[in-house]
Amino acid sequence: MFRRFRGEVGTQTRSPAAQGGEPASLHSPPARAEDGEPEGEEVLGLKLLVAGDDPITDIVAVHGLDGHREKTWTADNKVMWLRTLLPLEIPHARIFTYGFDSRTHSSEHLTRQTLFGHSVTLVSALSLCRRRTKTERRPIIFVAHSLGGIVVKSALIHSNMATVSHNEHLKAIKLSTYGIIFFGTPHQGANYTSWSKLLVNVASIFQQTNTDHLRHLEKDSHWLETQLEQYKPISADIFTIFCYESYPTPLKTGISAIIVPKSSAVVPGMINAEAVEIKKSHIAMVKFQNALEDDFQTVVGHMHLMCEKVEEKIIENWARWDEIKG
């Protein structure tokens, strides 16, 4: 199943949220010991989780709104599946998680970085890491939750704009991207009320809020519409899995809601794309307690299929680019 990429060096367990149990809470601000990282450790940027056994691909996970580069992917039983479960299924992968400040509320100052700015930083960080490790042409599979999917798409648009004479090294990210698994990404926006309800859960105990990202995620957002048009020419080159939630998220207001409906999480008409149901709520859909979960097996099954085909496709991408360069 796995071959060395040429030119390289070297029964379903339901979460409480899915069952309509305890209300889901948003992720805490960065730099807390309980977040699963040592106290004082930076929680932003690119972090290597698993080096991999003679890796042939890089898997890069990007969290969503009010997310955290480890907590987002960690179940109630403390299992962080990217670190503990995924390497057992796909040992020949180097696995990263990426953190960016997507907080909408905090007792501290909030970033004023734009979504596009976050995407530029992601491309730069990933490119730097791969250049330093001499793995620029290694295939990439992105795993993105919610807002993280919007950041990944912007990152690929930015990467694709690089030319032979301008930031050529950034082009490598798009050329090397084989696939993306989107989890509950609002490609066509979501009802503003759903996003604002999440904010209401915690706004009263925080002193500062930032709703800039929320406005971009509104239904019929012009910003999202423009991004989708810019992304379409790129999407044909990338194998895509659109995962959508089928259980509502319990909120502390006493109601439950589907945060990103299937109509927004799945983009119709995309080439090389498939819609996949995840039988959980929006926040729980990226948390797996064990390898026996049906949803985990579904996700890892698609990853396996991607990994079987990454080498040939990415070699073709780079061959075309080398021809362009002459």
GROMACS .gro file of C-alpha atoms in nm:
model
  326
    1MET     CA    1   0.000   0.000   0.000
    2PHE     CA    2   0.272   0.244   0.094
    3ARG     CA    3   0.574   0.313  -0.119
    4ARG     CA    4   0.855   0.557  -0.070
    5PHE     CA    5   0.789   0.884  -0.254
    6ARG     CA    6   1.072   0.934  -0.501
    7GLY     CA    7   1.304   1.221  -0.437
    8GLU     CA    8   1.256   1.224  -0.057
    9VAL     CA    9   1.512   1.229   0.216
   10GLY     CA   10   1.484   0.975   0.405
   11THR     CA   11  -1.925  -0.078   1.722
   12GLN     CA   12  -1.989   0.327   1.696
   13THR     CA   13  -1.935   0.496   2.034
   14ARG     CA   14  -2.154   0.803   2.063
   15SER     CA   15  -2.026   1.116   2.232
   16PRO     CA   16  -2.244   1.292   2.491
   17ALA     CA   17  -2.299   1.575   2.242
   18ALA     CA   18  -2.412   1.334   1.970
   19GLN     CA   19  -2.657   1.179   2.214
   20GLY     CA   20  -2.784   1.515   2.330
   21GLY     CA   21  -2.618   1.483   2.672
   22GLU     CA   22  -2.400   1.748   2.835
   23PRO     CA   23  -2.392   2.078   2.647
   24ALA     CA   24  -2.080   2.123   2.438
   25SER     CA   25  -1.848   2.401   2.537
   26LEU     CA   26  -1.612   2.602   2.323
   27HIS     CA   27  -1.236   2.569   2.346
   28SER     CA   28  -1.048   2.778   2.597
   29PRO     CA   29  -0.800   3.049   2.504
   30PRO     CA   30  -0.443   2.933   2.435
   31ALA     CA   31  -0.166   2.871   2.689
   32ARG     CA   32  -0.336   2.666   2.958
   33ALA     CA   33  -0.195   2.348   3.109
   34GLU     CA   34  -0.533   2.177   3.086
   35ASP     CA   35  -0.532   2.223   2.709
   36GLY     CA   36  -0.318   1.910   2.680
   37GLU     CA   37   0.015   2.087   2.634
   38PRO     CA   38   0.277   2.171   2.899
   39GLU     CA   39   0.205   2.495   3.082
   40GLY     CA   40   0.372   2.787   2.910
   41GLU     CA   41   0.417   2.604   2.580
   42GLU     CA   42   0.317   2.796   2.269
   43VAL     CA   43  -0.008   2.663   2.124
   44LEU     CA   44   0.002   2.851   1.796
   45GLY     CA   45   0.178   2.750   1.478
   46LEU     CA   46   0.284   2.415   1.335
   47LYS     CA   47   0.347   2.127   1.576
   48LEU     CA   48   0.485   1.785   1.485
   49LEU     CA   49   0.277   1.513   1.652
   50VAL     CA   50   0.416   1.201   1.485
   51ALA     CA   51   0.736   1.171   1.281
   52GLY     CA   52   0.611   0.859   1.102
   53ASP     CA   53   0.778   0.537   0.995
   54ASP     CA   54   0.966   0.616   0.672
   55PRO     CA   55   0.687   0.866   0.585
   56ILE     CA   56   0.556   0.909   0.233
   57THR     CA   57   0.296   1.177   0.311
   58ASP     CA   58   0.233   1.468   0.545
   59ILE     CA   59  -0.104   1.494   0.721
   60VAL     CA   60  -0.179   1.846   0.845
   61ALA     CA   61  -0.474   1.915   1.079
   62VAL     CA   62  -0.621   2.265   1.113
   63HIS     CA   63  -0.879   2.346   1.384
   64GLY     CA   64  -1.180   2.574   1.357
   65LEU     CA   65  -1.346   2.869   1.528
   66ASP     CA   66  -1.240   2.908   1.893
   67GLY     CA   67  -1.037   2.593   1.841
   68HIS     CA   68  -0.711   2.459   1.977
   69ARG     CA   69  -0.445   2.261   1.796
   70GLU     CA   70  -0.477   1.969   2.039
   71LYS     CA   71  -0.805   2.005   2.232
   72THR     CA   72  -1.010   2.026   1.913
   73TRP     CA   73  -0.905   1.671   1.826
   74THR     CA   74  -0.917   1.528   2.182
   75ALA     CA   75  -1.212   1.320   2.308
   76ASP     CA   76  -1.354   1.322   2.660
   77ASN     CA   77  -1.144   1.017   2.747
   78LYS     CA   78  -0.829   1.222   2.664
   79VAL     CA   79  -0.761   1.032   2.341
   80MET     CA   80  -0.607   1.265   2.083
   81TRP     CA   81  -0.668   1.047   1.778
   82LEU     CA   82  -0.420   1.222   1.550
   83ARG     CA   83  -0.141   1.124   1.788
   84THR     CA   84  -0.256   0.787   1.924
   85LEU     CA   85  -0.502   0.621   1.682
   86LEU     CA   86  -0.408   0.747   1.337
   87PRO     CA   87  -0.040   0.636   1.340
   88LEU     CA   88  -0.148   0.278   1.408
   89GLU     CA   89  -0.368   0.285   1.097
   90ILE     CA   90  -0.138   0.491   0.874
   91PRO     CA   91   0.218   0.445   1.004
   92HIS     CA   92   0.390   0.594   0.700
   93ALA     CA   93   0.269   0.948   0.762
   94ARG     CA   94   0.425   1.248   0.929
   95ILE     CA   95   0.143   1.413   1.124
   96PHE     CA   96   0.120   1.781   1.214
   97THR     CA   97  -0.137   1.994   1.388
   98TYR     CA   98  -0.160   2.367   1.324
   99GLY     CA   99  -0.283   2.630   1.568
  100PHE     CA  100  -0.399   2.982   1.493
  101ASP     CA  101  -0.575   3.239   1.708
  102SER     CA  102  -0.939   3.197   1.609
  103ARG     CA  103  -1.083   3.315   1.942
  104THR     CA  104  -1.399   3.522   1.932
  105HIS     CA  105  -1.383   3.603   2.303
  106SER     CA  106  -1.116   3.642   2.569
  107SER     CA  107  -1.026   3.822   2.890
  108GLU     CA  108  -0.705   3.918   2.706
  109HIS     CA  109  -0.641   4.110   2.386
  110LEU     CA  110  -0.765   3.941   2.069
  111THR     CA  111  -0.579   3.921   1.741
  112ARG     CA  112  -0.691   4.139   1.454
  113GLN     CA  113  -0.542   3.904   1.197
  114THR     CA  114  -0.770   3.836   0.900
  115LEU     CA  115  -0.870   3.492   0.773
  116PHE     CA  116  -0.653   3.548   0.469
  117GLY     CA  117  -0.367   3.651   0.697
  118HIS     CA  118  -0.401   3.326   0.891
  119SER     CA  119  -0.387   3.131   0.563
  120VAL     CA  120  -0.071   3.311   0.449
  121THR     CA  121   0.093   3.227   0.781
  122LEU     CA  122  -0.008   2.861   0.744
  123VAL     CA  123   0.149   2.837   0.397
  124SER     CA  124   0.466   3.009   0.517
  125ALA     CA  125   0.505   2.786   0.824
  126LEU     CA  126   0.440   2.463   0.636
  127SER     CA  127   0.669   2.564   0.351
  128LEU     CA  128   0.951   2.653   0.589
  129CYS     CA  129   0.924   2.320   0.773
  130ARG     CA  130   0.925   2.117   0.452
  131ARG     CA  131   1.217   2.309   0.305
  132ARG     CA  132   1.424   2.263   0.620
  133THR     CA  133   1.354   1.888   0.621
  134LYS     CA  134   1.411   1.853   0.243
  135THR     CA  135   1.057   1.725   0.189
  136GLU     CA  136   0.910   1.996  -0.035
  137ARG     CA  137   0.772   1.743  -0.283
  138ARG     CA  138   0.617   1.507  -0.030
  139PRO     CA  139   0.238   1.469  -0.074
  140ILE     CA  140   0.008   1.652   0.167
  141ILE     CA  141  -0.335   1.558   0.303
  142PHE     CA  142  -0.516   1.831   0.498
  143VAL     CA  143  -0.769   1.756   0.773
  144ALA     CA  144  -0.972   2.066   0.855
  145HIS     CA  145  -1.253   2.138   1.100
  146SER     CA  146  -1.509   2.413   1.048
  147LEU     CA  147  -1.336   2.751   0.997
  148GLY     CA  148  -1.008   2.563   0.948
  149GLY     CA  149  -1.137   2.447   0.610
  150ILE     CA  150  -1.186   2.808   0.502
  151VAL     CA  151  -0.828   2.884   0.608
  152VAL     CA  152  -0.695   2.581   0.417
  153LYS     CA  153  -0.877   2.683   0.098
  154SER     CA  154  -0.738   3.036   0.125
  155ALA     CA  155  -0.393   2.890   0.186
  156LEU     CA  156  -0.412   2.687  -0.135
  157ILE     CA  157  -0.538   2.987  -0.332
  158HIS     CA  158  -0.243   3.188  -0.199
  159SER     CA  159   0.003   2.907  -0.277
  160ASN     CA  160  -0.134   2.867  -0.628
  161MET     CA  161  -0.065   3.235  -0.701
  162ALA     CA  162   0.311   3.187  -0.661
  163THR     CA  163   0.514   3.186  -0.982
  164VAL     CA  164   0.861   3.091  -1.099
  165SER     CA  165   0.975   3.447  -1.042
  166HIS     CA  166   0.776   3.524  -0.726
  167ASN     CA  167   0.778   3.308  -0.410
  168GLU     CA  168   0.821   2.986  -0.605
  169HIS     CA  169   0.882   2.793  -0.283
  170LEU     CA  170   0.523   2.864  -0.173
  171LYS     CA  171   0.389   2.697  -0.489
  172ALA     CA  172   0.506   2.365  -0.348
  173ILE     CA  173   0.217   2.349  -0.100
  174LYS     CA  174  -0.051   2.348  -0.369
  175LEU     CA  175   0.151   2.124  -0.603
  176SER     CA  176   0.197   1.869  -0.324
  177THR     CA  177  -0.160   1.869  -0.192
  178TYR     CA  178  -0.338   1.547  -0.286
  179GLY     CA  179  -0.646   1.555  -0.067
  180ILE     CA  180  -0.852   1.740   0.194
  181ILE     CA  181  -1.099   1.606   0.448
  182PHE     CA  182  -1.334   1.886   0.551
  183PHE     CA  183  -1.528   1.842   0.876
  184GLY     CA  184  -1.830   2.070   0.901
  185THR     CA  185  -1.675   2.352   0.699
  186PRO     CA  186  -1.931   2.624   0.612
  187HIS     CA  187  -1.829   2.659   0.246
  188GLN     CA  188  -2.148   2.850   0.171
  189GLY     CA  189  -2.195   3.002   0.512
  190ALA     CA  190  -2.421   2.915   0.802
  191ASN     CA  191  -2.705   3.095   0.969
  192TYR     CA  192  -2.555   3.379   1.170
  193THR     CA  193  -2.784   3.284   1.457
  194SER     CA  194  -2.616   2.944   1.489
  195TRP     CA  195  -2.269   3.094   1.516
  196SER     CA  196  -2.383   3.372   1.749
  197LYS     CA  197  -2.547   3.116   1.978
  198LEU     CA  198  -2.210   2.952   2.026
  199LEU     CA  199  -2.071   3.290   2.119
  200VAL     CA  200  -2.353   3.354   2.366
  201ASN     CA  201  -2.250   3.044   2.561
  202VAL     CA  202  -1.941   3.215   2.698
  203ALA     CA  203  -1.958   3.584   2.607
  204SER     CA  204  -2.088   3.689   2.946
  205ILE     CA  205  -1.772   3.580   3.128
  206PHE     CA  206  -1.526   3.738   2.886
  207GLN     CA  207  -1.442   4.104   2.857
  208GLN     CA  208  -1.355   4.123   2.489
  209THR     CA  209  -1.517   3.977   2.179
  210ASN     CA  210  -1.432   3.969   1.809
  211THR     CA  211  -1.708   3.882   1.563
  212ASP     CA  212  -1.513   3.955   1.242
  213HIS     CA  213  -1.480   3.587   1.158
  214LEU     CA  214  -1.846   3.526   1.241
  215ARG     CA  215  -1.955   3.784   0.985
  216HIS     CA  216  -1.753   3.609   0.714
  217LEU     CA  217  -1.929   3.284   0.799
  218GLU     CA  218  -2.284   3.416   0.758
  219LYS     CA  219  -2.514   3.249   0.511
  220ASP     CA  220  -2.481   3.402   0.161
  221SER     CA  221  -2.155   3.572   0.264
  222HIS     CA  222  -2.004   3.757  -0.033
  223TRP     CA  223  -1.658   3.681   0.105
  224LEU     CA  224  -1.725   3.306   0.104
  225GLU     CA  225  -1.884   3.325  -0.239
  226THR     CA  226  -1.574   3.496  -0.381
  227GLN     CA  227  -1.346   3.242  -0.215
  228LEU     CA  228  -1.545   2.952  -0.356
  229GLU     CA  229  -1.511   3.093  -0.708
  230GLN     CA  230  -1.136   3.138  -0.661
  231TYR     CA  231  -1.103   2.785  -0.528
  232LYS     CA  232  -1.299   2.606  -0.801
  233PRO     CA  233  -1.009   2.591  -1.054
  234ILE     CA  234  -0.789   2.441  -0.783
  235SER     CA  235  -1.045   2.192  -0.651
  236ALA     CA  236  -1.035   1.977  -0.964
  237ASP     CA  237  -0.675   1.883  -0.878
  238ILE     CA  238  -0.757   1.779  -0.521
  239PHE     CA  239  -0.946   1.473  -0.395
  240THR     CA  240  -1.202   1.598  -0.143
  241ILE     CA  241  -1.413   1.446   0.132
  242PHE     CA  242  -1.693   1.667   0.265
  243CYS     CA  243  -1.789   1.545   0.614
  244TYR     CA  244  -2.114   1.681   0.752
  245GLU     CA  245  -2.268   1.658   1.100
  246SER     CA  246  -2.600   1.477   1.143
  247TYR     CA  247  -2.659   1.549   1.513
  248PRO     CA  248  -2.737   1.889   1.666
  249THR     CA  249  -2.502   2.055   1.910
  250PRO     CA  250  -2.654   2.101   2.259
  251LEU     CA  251  -2.617   2.463   2.371
  252LYS     CA  252  -2.623   2.609   2.717
  253THR     CA  253  -2.920   2.821   2.615
  254GLY     CA  254  -3.124   2.503   2.646
  255ILE     CA  255  -3.168   2.433   2.277
  256SER     CA  256  -2.977   2.228   2.020
  257ALA     CA  257  -2.880   2.326   1.666
  258ILE     CA  258  -2.710   2.195   1.355
  259ILE     CA  259  -2.427   2.446   1.330
  260VAL     CA  260  -2.327   2.381   0.968
  261PRO     CA  261  -2.605   2.220   0.762
  262LYS     CA  262  -2.525   1.965   0.494
  263SER     CA  263  -2.622   2.219   0.228
  264SER     CA  264  -2.322   2.430   0.331
  265ALA     CA  265  -2.079   2.158   0.439
  266VAL     CA  266  -2.107   1.983   0.101
  267VAL     CA  267  -2.034   2.177  -0.220
  268PRO     CA  268  -2.238   2.032  -0.508
  269GLY     CA  269  -2.075   1.974  -0.844
  270MET     CA  270  -1.718   1.949  -0.719
  271ILE     CA  271  -1.499   1.710  -0.919
  272ASN     CA  272  -1.327   1.424  -0.732
  273ALA     CA  273  -1.540   1.489  -0.422
  274GLU     CA  274  -1.760   1.278  -0.196
  275ALA     CA  275  -2.004   1.363   0.085
  276VAL     CA  276  -1.970   1.163   0.408
  277GLU     CA  277  -2.201   1.165   0.710
  278ILE     CA  278  -2.042   1.187   1.055
  279LYS     CA  279  -2.295   1.073   1.314
  280LYS     CA  280  -2.202   1.337   1.570
  281SER     CA  281  -2.250   1.703   1.652
  282HIS     CA  282  -2.038   1.984   1.510
  283ILE     CA  283  -1.781   1.992   1.790
  284ALA     CA  284  -1.780   1.617   1.855
  285MET     CA  285  -1.733   1.521   1.489
  286VAL     CA  286  -1.354   1.550   1.514
  287LYS     CA  287  -1.318   1.363   1.842
  288PHE     CA  288  -1.280   0.983   1.842
  289GLN     CA  289  -1.252   0.782   2.164
  290ASN     CA  290  -1.121   0.460   2.012
  291ALA     CA  291  -1.043   0.288   1.684
  292LEU     CA  292  -1.368   0.087   1.693
  293GLU     CA  293  -1.584   0.393   1.634
  294ASP     CA  294  -1.765   0.363   1.304
  295ASP     CA  295  -1.701   0.729   1.221
  296PHE     CA  296  -1.328   0.688   1.285
  297GLN     CA  297  -1.313   0.384   1.059
  298THR     CA  298  -1.493   0.580   0.788
  299VAL     CA  299  -1.248   0.869   0.810
  300VAL     CA  300  -0.937   0.654   0.826
  301GLY     CA  301  -1.068   0.439   0.542
  302HIS     CA  302  -1.077   0.742   0.314
  303MET     CA  303  -0.729   0.838   0.431
  304HIS     CA  304  -0.604   0.492   0.339
  305LEU     CA  305  -0.743   0.526  -0.012
  306MET     CA  306  -0.578   0.866  -0.049
  307CYS     CA  307  -0.244   0.732   0.067
  308GLU     CA  308  -0.257   0.453  -0.190
  309LYS     CA  309  -0.268   0.706  -0.473
  310VAL     CA  310  -0.071   1.007  -0.350
  311GLU     CA  311   0.262   0.920  -0.509
  312GLU     CA  312   0.157   0.897  -0.872
  313LYS     CA  313  -0.060   1.211  -0.863
  314ILE     CA  314   0.194   1.437  -0.694
  315ILE     CA  315   0.474   1.320  -0.923
  316GLU     CA  316   0.255   1.424  -1.217
  317ASN     CA  317   0.191   1.765  -1.060
  318TRP     CA  318   0.561   1.831  -1.017
  319ALA     CA  319   0.646   1.702  -1.364
  320ARG     CA  320   0.406   1.955  -1.515
  321TRP     CA  321   0.555   2.232  -1.305
  322ASP     CA  322   0.909   2.136  -1.408
  323GLU     CA  323   0.800   2.153  -1.772
  324ILE     CA  324   0.661   2.503  -1.718
  325LYS     CA  325   0.989   2.611  -1.565
  326GLY     CA  326   1.168   2.472  -1.871
   0.00000   0.00000   0.00000
